[in-house]
CSV table of C-alpha atoms in Angstrom, one decimal:
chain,number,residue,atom,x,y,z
B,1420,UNK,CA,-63.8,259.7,18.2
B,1421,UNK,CA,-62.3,255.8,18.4
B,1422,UNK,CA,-64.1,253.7,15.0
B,1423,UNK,CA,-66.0,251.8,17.5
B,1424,UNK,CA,-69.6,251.4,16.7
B,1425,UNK,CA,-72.6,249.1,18.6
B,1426,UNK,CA,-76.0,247.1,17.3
B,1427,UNK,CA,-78.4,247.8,17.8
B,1428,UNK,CA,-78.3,250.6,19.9
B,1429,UNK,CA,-81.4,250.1,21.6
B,1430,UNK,CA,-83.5,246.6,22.2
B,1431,UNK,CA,-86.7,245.4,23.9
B,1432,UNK,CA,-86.9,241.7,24.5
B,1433,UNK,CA,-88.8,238.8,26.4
B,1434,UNK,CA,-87.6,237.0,29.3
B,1435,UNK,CA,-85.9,233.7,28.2
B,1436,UNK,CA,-85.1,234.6,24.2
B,1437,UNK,CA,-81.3,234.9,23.1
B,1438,UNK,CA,-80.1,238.1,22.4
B,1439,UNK,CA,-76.6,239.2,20.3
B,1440,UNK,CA,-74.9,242.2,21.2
B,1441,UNK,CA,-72.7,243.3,18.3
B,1442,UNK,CA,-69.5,245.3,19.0
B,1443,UNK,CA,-67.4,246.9,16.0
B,1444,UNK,CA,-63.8,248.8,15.5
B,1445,UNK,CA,-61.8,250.2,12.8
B,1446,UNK,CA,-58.9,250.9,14.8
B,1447,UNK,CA,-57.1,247.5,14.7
B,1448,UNK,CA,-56.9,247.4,18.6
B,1449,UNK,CA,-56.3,243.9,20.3
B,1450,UNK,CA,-58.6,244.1,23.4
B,1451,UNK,CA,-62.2,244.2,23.0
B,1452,UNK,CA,-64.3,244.8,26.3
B,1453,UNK,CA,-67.6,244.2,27.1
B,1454,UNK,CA,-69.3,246.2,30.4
B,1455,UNK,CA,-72.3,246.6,31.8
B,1456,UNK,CA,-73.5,250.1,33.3
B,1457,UNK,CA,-76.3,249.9,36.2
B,1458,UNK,CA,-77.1,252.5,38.5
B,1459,UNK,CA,-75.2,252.2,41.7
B,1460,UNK,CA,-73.0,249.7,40.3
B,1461,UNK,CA,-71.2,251.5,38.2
B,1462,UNK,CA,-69.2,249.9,34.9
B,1463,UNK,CA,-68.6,246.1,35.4
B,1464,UNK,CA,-66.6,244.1,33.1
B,1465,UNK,CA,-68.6,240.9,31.8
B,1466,UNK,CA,-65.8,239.6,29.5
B,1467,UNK,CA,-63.3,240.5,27.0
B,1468,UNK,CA,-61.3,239.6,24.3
B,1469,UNK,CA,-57.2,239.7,23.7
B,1470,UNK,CA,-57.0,238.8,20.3
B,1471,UNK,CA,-58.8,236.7,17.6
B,1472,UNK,CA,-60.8,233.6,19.2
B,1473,UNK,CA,-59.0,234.7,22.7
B,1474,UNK,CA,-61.7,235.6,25.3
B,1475,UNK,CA,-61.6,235.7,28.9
B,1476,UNK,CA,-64.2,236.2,31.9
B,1477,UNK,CA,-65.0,239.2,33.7
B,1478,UNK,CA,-66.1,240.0,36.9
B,1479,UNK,CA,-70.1,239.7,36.1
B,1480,UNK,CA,-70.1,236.9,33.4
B,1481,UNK,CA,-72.7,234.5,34.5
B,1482,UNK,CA,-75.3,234.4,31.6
B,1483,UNK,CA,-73.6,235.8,29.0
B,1484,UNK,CA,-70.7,234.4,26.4
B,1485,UNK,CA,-69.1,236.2,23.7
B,1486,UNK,CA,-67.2,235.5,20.6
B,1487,UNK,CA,-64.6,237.4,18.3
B,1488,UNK,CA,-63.4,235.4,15.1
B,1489,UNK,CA,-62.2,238.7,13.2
B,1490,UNK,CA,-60.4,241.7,14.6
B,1491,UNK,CA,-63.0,243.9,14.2
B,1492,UNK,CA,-66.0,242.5,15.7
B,1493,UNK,CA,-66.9,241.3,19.3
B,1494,UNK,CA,-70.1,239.5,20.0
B,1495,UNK,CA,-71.9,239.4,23.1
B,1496,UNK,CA,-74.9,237.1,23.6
B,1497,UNK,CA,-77.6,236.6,26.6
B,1498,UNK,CA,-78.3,232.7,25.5
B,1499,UNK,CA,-81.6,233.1,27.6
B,1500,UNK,CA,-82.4,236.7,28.4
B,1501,UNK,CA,-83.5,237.5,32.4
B,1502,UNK,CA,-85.1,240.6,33.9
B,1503,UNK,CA,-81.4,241.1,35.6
B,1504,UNK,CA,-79.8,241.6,31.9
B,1505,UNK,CA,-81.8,244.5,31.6
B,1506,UNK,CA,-78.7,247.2,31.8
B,1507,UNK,CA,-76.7,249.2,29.3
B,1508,UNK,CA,-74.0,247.7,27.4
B,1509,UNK,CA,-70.7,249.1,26.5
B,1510,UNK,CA,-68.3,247.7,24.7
B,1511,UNK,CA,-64.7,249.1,25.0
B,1512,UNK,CA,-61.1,248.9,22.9
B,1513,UNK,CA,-57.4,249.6,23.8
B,1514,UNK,CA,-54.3,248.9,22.0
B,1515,UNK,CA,-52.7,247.1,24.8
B,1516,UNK,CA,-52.3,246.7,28.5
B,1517,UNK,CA,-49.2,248.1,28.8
B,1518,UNK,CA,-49.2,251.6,30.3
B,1519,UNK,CA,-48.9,254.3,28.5
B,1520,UNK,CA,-51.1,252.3,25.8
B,1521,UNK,CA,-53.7,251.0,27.7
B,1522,UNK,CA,-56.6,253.7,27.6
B,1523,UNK,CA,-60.1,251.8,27.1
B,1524,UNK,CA,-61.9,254.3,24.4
B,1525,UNK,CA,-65.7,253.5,25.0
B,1526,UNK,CA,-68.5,252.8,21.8
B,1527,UNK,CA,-72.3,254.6,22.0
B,1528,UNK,CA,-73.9,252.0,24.3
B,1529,UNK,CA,-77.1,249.5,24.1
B,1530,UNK,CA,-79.6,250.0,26.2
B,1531,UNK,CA,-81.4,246.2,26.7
B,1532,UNK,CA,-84.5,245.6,28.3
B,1533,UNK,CA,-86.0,242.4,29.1
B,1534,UNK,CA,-89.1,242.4,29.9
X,1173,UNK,CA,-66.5,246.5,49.8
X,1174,UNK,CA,-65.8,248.4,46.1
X,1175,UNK,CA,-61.8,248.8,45.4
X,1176,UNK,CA,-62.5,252.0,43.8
X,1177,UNK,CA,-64.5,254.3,46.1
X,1178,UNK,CA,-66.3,257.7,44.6
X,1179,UNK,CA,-68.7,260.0,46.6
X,1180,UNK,CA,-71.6,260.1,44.5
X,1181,UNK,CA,-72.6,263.6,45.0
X,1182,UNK,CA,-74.0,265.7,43.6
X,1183,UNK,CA,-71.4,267.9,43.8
X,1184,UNK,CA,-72.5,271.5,43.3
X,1185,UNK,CA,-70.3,274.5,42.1
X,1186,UNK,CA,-70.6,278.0,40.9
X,1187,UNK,CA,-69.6,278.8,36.9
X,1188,UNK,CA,-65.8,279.7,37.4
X,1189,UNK,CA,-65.0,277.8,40.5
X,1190,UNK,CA,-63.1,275.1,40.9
X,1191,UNK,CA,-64.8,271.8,41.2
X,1192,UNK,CA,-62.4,268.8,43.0
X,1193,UNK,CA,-63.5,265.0,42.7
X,1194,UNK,CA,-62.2,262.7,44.5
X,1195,UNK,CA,-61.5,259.0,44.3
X,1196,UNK,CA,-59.8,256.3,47.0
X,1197,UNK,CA,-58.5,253.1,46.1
X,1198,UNK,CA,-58.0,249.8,47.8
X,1199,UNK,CA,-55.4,248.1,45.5
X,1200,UNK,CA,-52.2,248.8,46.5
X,1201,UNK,CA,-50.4,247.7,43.7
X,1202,UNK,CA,-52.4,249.6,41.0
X,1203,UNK,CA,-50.3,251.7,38.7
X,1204,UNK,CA,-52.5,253.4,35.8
X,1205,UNK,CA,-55.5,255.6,37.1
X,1206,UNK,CA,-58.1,257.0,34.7
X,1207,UNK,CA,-60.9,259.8,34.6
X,1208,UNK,CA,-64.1,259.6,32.3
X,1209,UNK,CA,-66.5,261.9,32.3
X,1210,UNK,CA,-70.1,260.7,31.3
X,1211,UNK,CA,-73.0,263.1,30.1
X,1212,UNK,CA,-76.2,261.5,30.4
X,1213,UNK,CA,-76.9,259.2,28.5
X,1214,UNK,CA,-74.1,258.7,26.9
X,1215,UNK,CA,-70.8,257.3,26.9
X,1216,UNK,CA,-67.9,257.5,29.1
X,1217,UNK,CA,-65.7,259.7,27.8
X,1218,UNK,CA,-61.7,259.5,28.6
X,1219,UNK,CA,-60.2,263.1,30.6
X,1220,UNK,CA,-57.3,262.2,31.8
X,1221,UNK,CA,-54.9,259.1,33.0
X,1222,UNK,CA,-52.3,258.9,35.5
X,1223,UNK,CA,-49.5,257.0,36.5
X,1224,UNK,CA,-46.8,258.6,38.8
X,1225,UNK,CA,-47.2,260.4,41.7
X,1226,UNK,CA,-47.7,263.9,41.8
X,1227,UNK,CA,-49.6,266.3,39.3
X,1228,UNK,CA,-50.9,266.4,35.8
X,1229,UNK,CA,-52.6,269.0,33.2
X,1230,UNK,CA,-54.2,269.1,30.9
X,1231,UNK,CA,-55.9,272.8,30.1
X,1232,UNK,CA,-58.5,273.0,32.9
X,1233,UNK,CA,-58.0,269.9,33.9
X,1234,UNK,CA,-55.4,268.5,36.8
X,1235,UNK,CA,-55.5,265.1,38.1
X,1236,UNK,CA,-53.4,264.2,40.9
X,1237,UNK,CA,-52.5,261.0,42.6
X,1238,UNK,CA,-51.2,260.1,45.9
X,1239,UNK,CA,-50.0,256.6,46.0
X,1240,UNK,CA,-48.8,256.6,49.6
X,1241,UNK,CA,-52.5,257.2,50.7
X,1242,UNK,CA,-54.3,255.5,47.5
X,1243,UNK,CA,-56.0,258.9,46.4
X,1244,UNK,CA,-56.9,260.0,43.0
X,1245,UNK,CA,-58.4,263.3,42.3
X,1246,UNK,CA,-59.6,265.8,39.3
X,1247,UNK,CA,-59.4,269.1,39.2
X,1248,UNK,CA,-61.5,271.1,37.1
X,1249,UNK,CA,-60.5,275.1,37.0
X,1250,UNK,CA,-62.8,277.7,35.9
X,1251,UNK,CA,-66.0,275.2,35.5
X,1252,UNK,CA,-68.6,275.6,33.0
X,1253,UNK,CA,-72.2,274.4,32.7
X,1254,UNK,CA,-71.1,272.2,30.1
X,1255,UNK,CA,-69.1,270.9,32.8
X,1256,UNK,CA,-72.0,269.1,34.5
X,1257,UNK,CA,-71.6,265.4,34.0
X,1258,UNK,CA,-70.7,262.0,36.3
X,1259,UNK,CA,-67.4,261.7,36.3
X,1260,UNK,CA,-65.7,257.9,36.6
X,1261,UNK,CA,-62.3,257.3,38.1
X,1262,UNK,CA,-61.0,253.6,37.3
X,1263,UNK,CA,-57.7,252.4,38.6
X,1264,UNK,CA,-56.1,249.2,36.7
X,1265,UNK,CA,-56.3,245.9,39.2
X,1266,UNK,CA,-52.4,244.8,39.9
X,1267,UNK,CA,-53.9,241.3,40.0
X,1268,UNK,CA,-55.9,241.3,36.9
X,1269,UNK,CA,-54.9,243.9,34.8
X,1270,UNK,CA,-58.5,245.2,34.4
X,1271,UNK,CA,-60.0,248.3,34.9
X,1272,UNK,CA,-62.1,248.6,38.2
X,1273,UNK,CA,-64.6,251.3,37.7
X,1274,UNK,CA,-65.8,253.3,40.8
X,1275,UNK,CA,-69.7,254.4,40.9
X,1276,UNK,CA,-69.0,258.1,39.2
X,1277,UNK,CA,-69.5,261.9,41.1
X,1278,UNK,CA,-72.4,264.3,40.0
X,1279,UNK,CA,-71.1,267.3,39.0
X,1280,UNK,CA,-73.5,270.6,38.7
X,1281,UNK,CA,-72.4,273.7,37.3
X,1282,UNK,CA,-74.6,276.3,37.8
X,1283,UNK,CA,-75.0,279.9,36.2
């Protein structure tokens, strides 16, 4: 299994309270992923990261930022948590995005719920 | 409309028969093509990728892609219940360089 590891796996929250997302690797990959998994929607990307302090936006990223100032970890956080964020999470890591090294390897998953 | 299009099944086949997923793609200019498979509640898990035309395998499993007619599909030979799963076909965008996900294909294997 990829060294990729998420906290907490599973959180209940209230409607308007921040919320941090915590993404780890021990591979030493440079992109960092984070997607969102709803039913009928399938994976959507929300942002990710090419390197250290480098993060981009995805397709879904309203309401959310993220942050990576080591390697290793990549933060997500809801600033003010909605009913919408409710989802699961999944952060994501690949060496590159080259083909031929750019297969995402996928962590456990955190299941959110706002409330 | 989605660029990576996936009947979401279920898809239903007997132990030992070959199941065949299939996956269309809008994006012309994509050039890697993946397969996950995802057991509930769980993660996606990679199968396979693809990037040039024609077939690959990988013990039970065979992916092919058609680029002419933007086609991905997986092959899985002699199925087993442990089989049953959704399984994801992504295709990387030409413009962005992202992933695009399609919805995933129930698969049931049954005794």
């Amino acid at each position: 299994d990829a060294g990729i590891t998420q906290s907490p796996r599973h959180k209940v929250t209230e409607t308007g309270t921040p919320v941090t997302l915590r993404c780890h690797q021990t591979e030493n990959h440079r992109y960092m992923y984070w997607y969102r998994q709803d039913p009928g929607h399938g994976l959507r990307l929300i942002h990710y990261s090419y390197g250290v302090k480098d993060t981009d936006k995805g397709e879904v990223s309203d309401g959310y930022s993220v942050s990576r100032s080591k390697t290793e970890d990549f933060l997500l956080t809801l600033e003010s948590a909605t009913s919408s964020q409710t989802s699961v999470y999944f952060c994501a890591i690949s060496e590159s995005e080259r083909a031929s090294t750019d297969t995402q390897y996928f962590g456990p998953g955190t299941r959110l719920t706002v409330l | 409309q989605k660029e990576v299009e996936q009947n979401s099944g279920p898809l239903s086949v007997p132990e030992g028969a070959i199941a065949s997923l299939n996956c269309t793609y809008s994006d012309r200019g994509s050039q890697s093509f993946f397969w996950y498979r995802q057991y509930s509640g769980k993660s996606p898990e990679l199968i396979m990728s693809i990037y040039s035309n024609g077939d690959k395998e990988d013990g039970r499993f065979t992916a092919q892609l058609n680029k002419a007619s933007q086609y991905v599909s997986l092959l899985i030979r002699d199925s087993q219940p442990s089989d049953s799963a959704t399984y994801l076909c992504a295709g990387r965008s030409y413009n962005t360089d992202k992933l695009i996900f399609g919805t995933g294909t129930r698969l049931q294997v049954f005794p």
